[in-house]
XYZ file of N, CA and C in Angstrom:
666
model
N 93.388 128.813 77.521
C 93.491 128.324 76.148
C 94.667 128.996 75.430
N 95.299 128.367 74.506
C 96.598 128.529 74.018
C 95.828 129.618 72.577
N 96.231 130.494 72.561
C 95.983 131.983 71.482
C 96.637 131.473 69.873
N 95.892 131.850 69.052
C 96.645 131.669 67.739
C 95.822 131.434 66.596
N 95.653 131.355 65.462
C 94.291 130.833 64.367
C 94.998 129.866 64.153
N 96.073 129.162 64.090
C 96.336 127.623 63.544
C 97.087 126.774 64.820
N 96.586 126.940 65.735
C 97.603 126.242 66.846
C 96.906 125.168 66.817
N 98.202 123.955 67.685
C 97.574 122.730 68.083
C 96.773 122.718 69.327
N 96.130 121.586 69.669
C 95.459 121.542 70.628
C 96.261 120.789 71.904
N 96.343 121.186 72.852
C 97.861 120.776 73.638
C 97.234 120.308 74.757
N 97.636 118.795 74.727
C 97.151 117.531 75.731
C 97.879 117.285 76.536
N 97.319 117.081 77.945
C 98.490 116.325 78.938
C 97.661 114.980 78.968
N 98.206 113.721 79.038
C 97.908 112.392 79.306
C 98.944 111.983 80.603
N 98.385 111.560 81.332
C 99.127 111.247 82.824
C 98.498 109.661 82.771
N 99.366 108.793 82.967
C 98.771 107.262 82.924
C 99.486 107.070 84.704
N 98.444 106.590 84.991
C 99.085 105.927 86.687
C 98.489 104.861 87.249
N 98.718 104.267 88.076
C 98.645 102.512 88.432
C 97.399 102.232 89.154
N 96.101 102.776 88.412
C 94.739 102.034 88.280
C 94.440 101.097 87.144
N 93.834 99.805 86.820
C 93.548 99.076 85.960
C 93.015 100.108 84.742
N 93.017 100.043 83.295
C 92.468 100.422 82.838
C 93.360 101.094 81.220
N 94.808 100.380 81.635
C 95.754 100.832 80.923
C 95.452 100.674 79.249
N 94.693 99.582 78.812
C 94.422 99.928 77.036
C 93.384 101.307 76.819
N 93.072 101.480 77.531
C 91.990 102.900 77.586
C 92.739 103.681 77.384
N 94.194 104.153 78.114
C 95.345 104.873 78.146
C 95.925 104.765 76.992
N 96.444 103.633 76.191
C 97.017 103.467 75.208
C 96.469 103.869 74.022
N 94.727 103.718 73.758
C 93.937 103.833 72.763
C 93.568 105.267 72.508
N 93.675 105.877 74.030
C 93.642 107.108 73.747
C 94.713 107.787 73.313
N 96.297 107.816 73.941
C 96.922 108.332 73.133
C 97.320 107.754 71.573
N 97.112 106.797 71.155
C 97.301 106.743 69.465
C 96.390 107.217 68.780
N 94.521 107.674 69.480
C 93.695 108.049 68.868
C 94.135 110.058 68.599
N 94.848 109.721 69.899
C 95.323 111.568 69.285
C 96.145 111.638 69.102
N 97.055 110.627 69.074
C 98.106 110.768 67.811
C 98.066 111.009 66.088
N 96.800 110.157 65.826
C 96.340 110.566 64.547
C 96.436 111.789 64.150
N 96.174 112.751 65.339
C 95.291 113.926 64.788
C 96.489 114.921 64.533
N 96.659 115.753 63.694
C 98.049 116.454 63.249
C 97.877 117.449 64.390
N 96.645 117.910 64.144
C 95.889 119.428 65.485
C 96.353 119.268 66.569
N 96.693 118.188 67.041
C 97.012 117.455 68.761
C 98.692 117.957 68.962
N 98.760 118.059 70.574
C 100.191 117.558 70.686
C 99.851 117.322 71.874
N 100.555 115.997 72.211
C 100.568 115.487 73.383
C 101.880 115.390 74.294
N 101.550 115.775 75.656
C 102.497 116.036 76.961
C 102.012 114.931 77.658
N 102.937 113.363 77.765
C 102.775 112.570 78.765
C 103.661 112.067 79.804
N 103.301 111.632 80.694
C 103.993 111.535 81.763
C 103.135 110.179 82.396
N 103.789 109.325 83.055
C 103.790 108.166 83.462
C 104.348 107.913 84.751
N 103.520 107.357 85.594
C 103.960 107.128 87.087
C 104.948 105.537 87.221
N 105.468 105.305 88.183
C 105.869 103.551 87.860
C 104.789 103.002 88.300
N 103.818 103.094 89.199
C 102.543 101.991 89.405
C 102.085 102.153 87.907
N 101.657 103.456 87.224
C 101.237 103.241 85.779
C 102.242 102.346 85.204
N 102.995 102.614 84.756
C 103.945 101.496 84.159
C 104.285 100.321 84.665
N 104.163 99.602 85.720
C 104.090 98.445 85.948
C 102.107 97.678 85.529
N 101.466 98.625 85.461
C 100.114 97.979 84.735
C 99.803 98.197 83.783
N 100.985 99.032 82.877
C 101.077 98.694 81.495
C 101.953 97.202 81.219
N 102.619 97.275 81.675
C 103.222 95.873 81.765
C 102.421 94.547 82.031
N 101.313 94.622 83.014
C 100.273 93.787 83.606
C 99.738 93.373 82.462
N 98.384 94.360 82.059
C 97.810 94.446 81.278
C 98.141 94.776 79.431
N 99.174 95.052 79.334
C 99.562 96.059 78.095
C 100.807 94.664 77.144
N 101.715 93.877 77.935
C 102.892 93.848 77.852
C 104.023 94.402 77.894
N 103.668 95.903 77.979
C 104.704 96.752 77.753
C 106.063 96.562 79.165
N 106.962 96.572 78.351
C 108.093 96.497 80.010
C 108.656 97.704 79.038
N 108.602 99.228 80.316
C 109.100 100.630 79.778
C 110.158 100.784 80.820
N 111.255 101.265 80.265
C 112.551 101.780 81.170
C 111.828 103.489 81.020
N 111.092 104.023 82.145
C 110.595 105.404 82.407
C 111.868 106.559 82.457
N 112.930 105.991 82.493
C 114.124 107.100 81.931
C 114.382 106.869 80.514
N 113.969 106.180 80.230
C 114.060 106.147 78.259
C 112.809 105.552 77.495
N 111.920 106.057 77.590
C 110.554 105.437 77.460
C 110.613 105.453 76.018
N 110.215 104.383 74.849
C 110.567 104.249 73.494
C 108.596 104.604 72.900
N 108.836 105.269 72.622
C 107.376 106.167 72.785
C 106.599 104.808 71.613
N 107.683 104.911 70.241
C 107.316 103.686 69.537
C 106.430 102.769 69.966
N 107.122 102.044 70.897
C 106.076 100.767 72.025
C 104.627 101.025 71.985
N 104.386 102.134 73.112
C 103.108 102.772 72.802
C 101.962 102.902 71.889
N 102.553 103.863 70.958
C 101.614 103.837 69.625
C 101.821 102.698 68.843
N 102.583 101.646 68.863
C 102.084 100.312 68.104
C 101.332 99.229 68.942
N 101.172 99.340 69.789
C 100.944 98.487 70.926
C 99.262 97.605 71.042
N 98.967 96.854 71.418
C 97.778 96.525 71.255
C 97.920 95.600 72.685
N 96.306 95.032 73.355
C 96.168 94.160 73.905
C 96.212 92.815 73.639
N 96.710 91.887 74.537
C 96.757 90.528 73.695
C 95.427 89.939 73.097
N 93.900 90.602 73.445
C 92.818 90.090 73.452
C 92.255 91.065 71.822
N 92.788 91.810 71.707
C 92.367 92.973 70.602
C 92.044 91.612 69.357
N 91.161 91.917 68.326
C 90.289 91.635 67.071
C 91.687 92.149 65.957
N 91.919 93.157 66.277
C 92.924 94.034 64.968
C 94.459 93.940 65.217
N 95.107 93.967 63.978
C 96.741 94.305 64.471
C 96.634 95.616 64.825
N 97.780 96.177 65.616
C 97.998 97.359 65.882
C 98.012 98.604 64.865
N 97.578 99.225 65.385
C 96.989 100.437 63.730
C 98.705 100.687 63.141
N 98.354 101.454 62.303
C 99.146 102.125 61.275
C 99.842 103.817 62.174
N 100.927 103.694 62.030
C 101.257 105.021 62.409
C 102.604 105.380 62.475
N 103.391 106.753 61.942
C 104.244 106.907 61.354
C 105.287 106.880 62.915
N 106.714 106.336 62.422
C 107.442 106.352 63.983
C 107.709 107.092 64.192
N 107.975 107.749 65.477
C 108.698 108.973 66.145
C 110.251 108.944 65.574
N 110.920 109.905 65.362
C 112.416 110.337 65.406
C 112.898 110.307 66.198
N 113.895 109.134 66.611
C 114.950 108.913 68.045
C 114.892 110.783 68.171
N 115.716 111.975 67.263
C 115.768 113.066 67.862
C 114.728 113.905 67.952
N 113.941 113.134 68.124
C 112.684 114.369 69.079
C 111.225 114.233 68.173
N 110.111 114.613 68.517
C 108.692 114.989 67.971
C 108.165 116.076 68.314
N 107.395 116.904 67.418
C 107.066 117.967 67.969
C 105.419 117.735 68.558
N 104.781 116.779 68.404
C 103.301 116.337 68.953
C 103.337 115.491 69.629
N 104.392 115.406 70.560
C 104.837 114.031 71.323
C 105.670 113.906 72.328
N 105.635 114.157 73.449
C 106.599 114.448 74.652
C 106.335 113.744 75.502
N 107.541 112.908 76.100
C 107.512 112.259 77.327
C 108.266 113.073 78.889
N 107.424 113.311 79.731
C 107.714 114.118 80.520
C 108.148 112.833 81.773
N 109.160 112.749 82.949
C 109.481 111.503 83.525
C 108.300 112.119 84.853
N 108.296 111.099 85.460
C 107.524 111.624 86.593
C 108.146 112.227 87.769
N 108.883 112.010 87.738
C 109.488 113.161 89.156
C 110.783 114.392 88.868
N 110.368 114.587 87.276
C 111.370 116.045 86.844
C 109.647 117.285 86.955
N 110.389 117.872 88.214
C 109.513 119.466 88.302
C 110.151 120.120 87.491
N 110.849 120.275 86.862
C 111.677 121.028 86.058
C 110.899 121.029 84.633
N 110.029 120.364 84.103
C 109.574 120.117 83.062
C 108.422 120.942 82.370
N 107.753 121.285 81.507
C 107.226 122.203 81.471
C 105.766 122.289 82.016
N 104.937 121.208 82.106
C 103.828 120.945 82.152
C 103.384 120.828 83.934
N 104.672 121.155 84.453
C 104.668 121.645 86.018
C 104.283 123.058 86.266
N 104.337 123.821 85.358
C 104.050 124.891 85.435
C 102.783 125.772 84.677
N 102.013 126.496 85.668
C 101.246 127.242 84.841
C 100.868 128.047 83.704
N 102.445 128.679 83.764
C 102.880 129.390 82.506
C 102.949 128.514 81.402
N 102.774 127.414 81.411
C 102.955 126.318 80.368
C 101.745 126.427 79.942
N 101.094 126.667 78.437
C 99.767 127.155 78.258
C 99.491 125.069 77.506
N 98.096 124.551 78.129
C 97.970 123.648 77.932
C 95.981 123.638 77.877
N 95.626 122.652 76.912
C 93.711 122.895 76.827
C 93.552 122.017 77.744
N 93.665 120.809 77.629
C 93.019 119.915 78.817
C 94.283 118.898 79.454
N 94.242 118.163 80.340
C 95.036 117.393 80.941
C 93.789 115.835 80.772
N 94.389 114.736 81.203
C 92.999 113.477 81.360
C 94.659 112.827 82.470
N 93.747 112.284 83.333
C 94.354 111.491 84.350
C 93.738 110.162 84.091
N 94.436 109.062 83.084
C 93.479 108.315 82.733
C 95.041 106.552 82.582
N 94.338 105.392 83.211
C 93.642 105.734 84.642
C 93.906 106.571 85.526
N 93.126 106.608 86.742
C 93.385 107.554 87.800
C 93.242 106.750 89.258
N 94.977 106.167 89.488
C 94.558 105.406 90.708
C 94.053 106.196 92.003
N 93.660 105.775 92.806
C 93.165 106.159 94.224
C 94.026 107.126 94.969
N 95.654 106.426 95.189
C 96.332 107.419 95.073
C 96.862 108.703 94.338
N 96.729 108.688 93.333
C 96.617 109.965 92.592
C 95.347 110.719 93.354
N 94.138 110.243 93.183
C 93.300 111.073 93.217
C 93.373 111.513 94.629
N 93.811 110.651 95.701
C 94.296 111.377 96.953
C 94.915 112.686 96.722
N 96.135 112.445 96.547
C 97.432 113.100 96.224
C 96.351 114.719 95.338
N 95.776 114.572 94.398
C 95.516 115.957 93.448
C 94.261 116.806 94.566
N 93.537 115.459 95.105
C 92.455 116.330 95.854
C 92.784 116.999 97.234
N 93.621 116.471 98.231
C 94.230 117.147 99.004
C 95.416 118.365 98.692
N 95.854 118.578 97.387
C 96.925 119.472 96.935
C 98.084 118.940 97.369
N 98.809 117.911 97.894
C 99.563 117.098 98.088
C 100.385 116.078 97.318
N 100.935 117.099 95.710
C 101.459 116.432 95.206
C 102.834 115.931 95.448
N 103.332 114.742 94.938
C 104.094 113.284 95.401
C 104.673 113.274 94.353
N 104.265 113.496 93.147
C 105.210 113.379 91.510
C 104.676 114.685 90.566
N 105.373 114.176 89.621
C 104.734 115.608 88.283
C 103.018 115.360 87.870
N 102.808 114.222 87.639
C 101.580 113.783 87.513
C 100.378 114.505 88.301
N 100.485 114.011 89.617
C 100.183 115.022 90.371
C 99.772 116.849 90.681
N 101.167 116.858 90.572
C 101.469 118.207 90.315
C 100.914 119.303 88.964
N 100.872 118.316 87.830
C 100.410 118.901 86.677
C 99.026 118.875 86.813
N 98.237 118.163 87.368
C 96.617 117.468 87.787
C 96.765 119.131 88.510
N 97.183 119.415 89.655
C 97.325 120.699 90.456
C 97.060 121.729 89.707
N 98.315 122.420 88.654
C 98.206 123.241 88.124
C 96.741 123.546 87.066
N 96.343 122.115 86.743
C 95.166 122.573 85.647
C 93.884 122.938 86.319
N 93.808 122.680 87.742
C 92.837 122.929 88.624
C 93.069 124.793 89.033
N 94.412 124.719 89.744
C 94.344 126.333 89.643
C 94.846 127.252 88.849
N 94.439 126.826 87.553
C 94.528 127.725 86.306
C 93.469 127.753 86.162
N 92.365 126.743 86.269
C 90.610 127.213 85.548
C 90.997 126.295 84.190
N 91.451 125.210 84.082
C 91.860 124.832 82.495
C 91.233 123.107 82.931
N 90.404 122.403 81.886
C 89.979 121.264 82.001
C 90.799 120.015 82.425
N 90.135 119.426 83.637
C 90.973 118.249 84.076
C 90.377 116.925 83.589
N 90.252 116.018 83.391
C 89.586 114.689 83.571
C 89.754 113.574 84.116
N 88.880 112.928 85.069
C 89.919 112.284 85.602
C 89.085 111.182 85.514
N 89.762 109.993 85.309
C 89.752 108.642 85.027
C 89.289 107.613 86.081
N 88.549 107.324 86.672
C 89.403 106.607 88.144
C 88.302 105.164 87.178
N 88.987 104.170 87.910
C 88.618 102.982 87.353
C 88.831 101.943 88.354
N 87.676 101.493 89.806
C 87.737 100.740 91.012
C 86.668 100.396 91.087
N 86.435 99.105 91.455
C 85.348 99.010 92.264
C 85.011 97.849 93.375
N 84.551 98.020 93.899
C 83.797 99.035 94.683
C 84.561 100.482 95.014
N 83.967 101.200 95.167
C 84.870 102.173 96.034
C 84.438 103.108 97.508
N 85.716 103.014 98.211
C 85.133 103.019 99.707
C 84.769 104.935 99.608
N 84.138 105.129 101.086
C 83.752 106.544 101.117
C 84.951 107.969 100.434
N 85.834 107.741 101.181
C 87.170 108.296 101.440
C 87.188 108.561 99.695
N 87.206 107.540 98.807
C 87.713 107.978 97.531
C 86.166 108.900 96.694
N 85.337 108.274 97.389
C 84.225 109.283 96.790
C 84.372 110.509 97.166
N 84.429 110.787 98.422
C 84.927 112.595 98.964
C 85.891 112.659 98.133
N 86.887 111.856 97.874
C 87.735 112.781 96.861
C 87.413 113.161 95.420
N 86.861 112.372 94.898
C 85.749 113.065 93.753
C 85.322 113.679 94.061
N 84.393 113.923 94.918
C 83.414 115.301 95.366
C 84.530 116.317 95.487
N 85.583 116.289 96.187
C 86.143 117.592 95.857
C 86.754 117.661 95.041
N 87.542 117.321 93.790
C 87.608 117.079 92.831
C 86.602 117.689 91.919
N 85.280 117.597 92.000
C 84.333 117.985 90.866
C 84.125 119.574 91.330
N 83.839 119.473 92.946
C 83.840 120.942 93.412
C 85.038 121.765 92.626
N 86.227 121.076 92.626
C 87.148 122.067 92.186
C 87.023 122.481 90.945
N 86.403 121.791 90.179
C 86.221 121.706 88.555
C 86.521 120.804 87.726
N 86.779 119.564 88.372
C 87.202 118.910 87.553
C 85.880 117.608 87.057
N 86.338 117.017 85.953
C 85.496 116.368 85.295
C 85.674 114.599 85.924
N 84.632 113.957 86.704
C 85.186 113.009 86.906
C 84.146 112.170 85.932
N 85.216 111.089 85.342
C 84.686 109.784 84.025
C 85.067 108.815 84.393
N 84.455 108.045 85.103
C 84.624 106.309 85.362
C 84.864 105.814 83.909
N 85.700 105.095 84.198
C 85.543 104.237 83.052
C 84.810 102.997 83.015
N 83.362 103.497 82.671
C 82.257 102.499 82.693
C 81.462 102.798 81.120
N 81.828 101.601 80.548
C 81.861 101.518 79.126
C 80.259 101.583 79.439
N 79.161 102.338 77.824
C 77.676 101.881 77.612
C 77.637 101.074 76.859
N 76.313 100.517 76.136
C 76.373 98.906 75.460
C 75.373 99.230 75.028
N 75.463 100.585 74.751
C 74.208 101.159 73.403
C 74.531 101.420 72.220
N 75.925 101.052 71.740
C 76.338 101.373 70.934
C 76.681 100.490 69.712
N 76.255 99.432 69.763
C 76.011 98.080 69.039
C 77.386 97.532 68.976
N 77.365 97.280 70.829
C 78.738 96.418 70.998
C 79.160 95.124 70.392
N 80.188 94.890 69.392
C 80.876 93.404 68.852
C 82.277 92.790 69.511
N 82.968 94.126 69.857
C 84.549 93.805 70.419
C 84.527 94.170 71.447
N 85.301 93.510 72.209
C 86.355 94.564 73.644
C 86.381 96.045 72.650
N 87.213 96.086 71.788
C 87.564 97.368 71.421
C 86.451 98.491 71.474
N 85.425 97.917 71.062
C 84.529 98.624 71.269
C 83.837 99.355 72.497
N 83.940 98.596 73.673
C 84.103 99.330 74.750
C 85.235 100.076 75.616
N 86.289 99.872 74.999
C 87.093 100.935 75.236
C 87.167 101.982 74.432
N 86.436 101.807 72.924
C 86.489 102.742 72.199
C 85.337 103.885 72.871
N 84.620 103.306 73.754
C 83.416 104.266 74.621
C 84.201 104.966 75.022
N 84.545 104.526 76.162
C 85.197 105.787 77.440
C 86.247 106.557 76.270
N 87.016 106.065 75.319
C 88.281 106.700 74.645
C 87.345 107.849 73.996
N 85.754 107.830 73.444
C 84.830 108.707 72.687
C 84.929 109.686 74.324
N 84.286 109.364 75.021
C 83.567 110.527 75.819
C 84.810 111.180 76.941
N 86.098 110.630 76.802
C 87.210 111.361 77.269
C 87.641 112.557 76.192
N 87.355 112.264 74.894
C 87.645 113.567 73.949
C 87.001 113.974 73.811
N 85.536 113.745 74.277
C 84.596 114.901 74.353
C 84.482 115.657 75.025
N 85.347 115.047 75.947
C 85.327 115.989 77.071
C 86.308 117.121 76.659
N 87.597 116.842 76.306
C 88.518 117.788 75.809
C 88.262 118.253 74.437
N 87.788 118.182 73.956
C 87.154 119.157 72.642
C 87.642 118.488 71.493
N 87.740 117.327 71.302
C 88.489 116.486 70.170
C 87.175 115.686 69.505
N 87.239 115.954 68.451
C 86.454 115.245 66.921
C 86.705 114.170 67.308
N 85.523 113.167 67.395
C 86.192 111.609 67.512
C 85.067 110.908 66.442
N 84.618 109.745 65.560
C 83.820 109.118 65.147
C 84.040 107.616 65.779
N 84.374 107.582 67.336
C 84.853 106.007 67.446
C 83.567 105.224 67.994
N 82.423 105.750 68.113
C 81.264 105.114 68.529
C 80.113 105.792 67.757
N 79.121 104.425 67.657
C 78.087 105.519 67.457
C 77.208 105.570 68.121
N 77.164 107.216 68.291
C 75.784 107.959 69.441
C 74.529 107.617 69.379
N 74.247 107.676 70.875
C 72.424 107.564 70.881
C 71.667 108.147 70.111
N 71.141 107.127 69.219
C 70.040 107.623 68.402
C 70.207 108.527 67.170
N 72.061 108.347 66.818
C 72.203 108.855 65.276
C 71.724 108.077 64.085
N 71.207 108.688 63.470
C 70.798 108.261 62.043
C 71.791 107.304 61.149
């Protein structure tokens, strides 16, 4: 954990090429809101070609216009795209795009003090790649480091069916410490929209990382 009485709370978001990409999107503008947050993301090209699928987004990953992102919505969404102030072409300080294959970056490294990481989605290959220690990109690699630091992972995976092979890799995965969250929306929550079930998994991914959320409401609140 990062030391200090007023620090932010310092996120890695890794998006990679499992279905599930408005989950990805909703989550980072939901912690974009938050001033407390700063977010470290990084993007694979299978992720970015199913933001494109699913998202519309077409991202040049050497100049990723972060903008896109936080205005962005699904074509199926109820709402226009929320409200939110634009990034500065020269830089953000709660907002970093890390490319996927610069090791050079900070969030490759341990010494890089960070609270949680979310691998969200989390294709098959990724989760290969983090559970064998066999990282292939930064994504990867950063998934690595939060495992052998002792610092919260989460990981996303979003398939189904899924064959044996990817369940052992969860199992070691959870052995290692990490948190695994399907993204399997509940429908206890007095579902009306799509949004609303992505607003599930987007609730119990920041619960997992220690983030205030009011985007659902809980079993059996008053």
């Amino acid at each position: 954990m990062i030391d200090g009485p007023t620090r932010r709370r310092r996120i890695v978001l890794a998006i990679t090429g499992a279905s599930g990409a408005p989950i990805a999107i909703r989550l980072l503008q939901v912690m974009r809101r938050d001033p407390n947050v700063e977010v470290h993301l990084t993007i694979s090209p299978s992720g970015a070609a199913v933001l494109h699928q699913e998202m519309g987004l077409q991202l040049n990953l050497r100049a990723v216009n972060l903008n896109d992102l936080l205005g962005c919505v699904p074509a199926w969404a109820s709402e226009p795209a929320p409200e939110f102030t634009p990034i500065d072409p020269s830089g953000d300080d709660r907002l970093h795009y890390h490319q996927h294959d610069d090791y050079m970056t900070p969030i490759a490294s341990g010494s890089f003090l960070t609270d949680a990481m979310v691998l969200c989605p989390c294709s098959g290959s990724t989760l290969s790649g983090v559970a064998r220690s066999a990282a292939s990109n930064l994504v990867q690699r950063a998934a690595e480091v939060h495992l052998k630091e002792h610092r919260k992972l989460v990981v996303v995976p979003r398939e189904t069916p899924m064959s044996v092979l990817q369940i052992e890799n969860m199992h070691r995965l959870a052995a290692a410490g990490a948190v695994i969250l399907p993204a399997m929306p509940g429908w206890y929550h007095d579902v009306q929209r799509l949004e609303d079930l992505v607003d599930f998994v987007v609730a119990r991914i920041m619960d997992q990382i220690g983030l205030d959320n009011a985007l659902i409401q809980r079993w059996k609140d008053a």
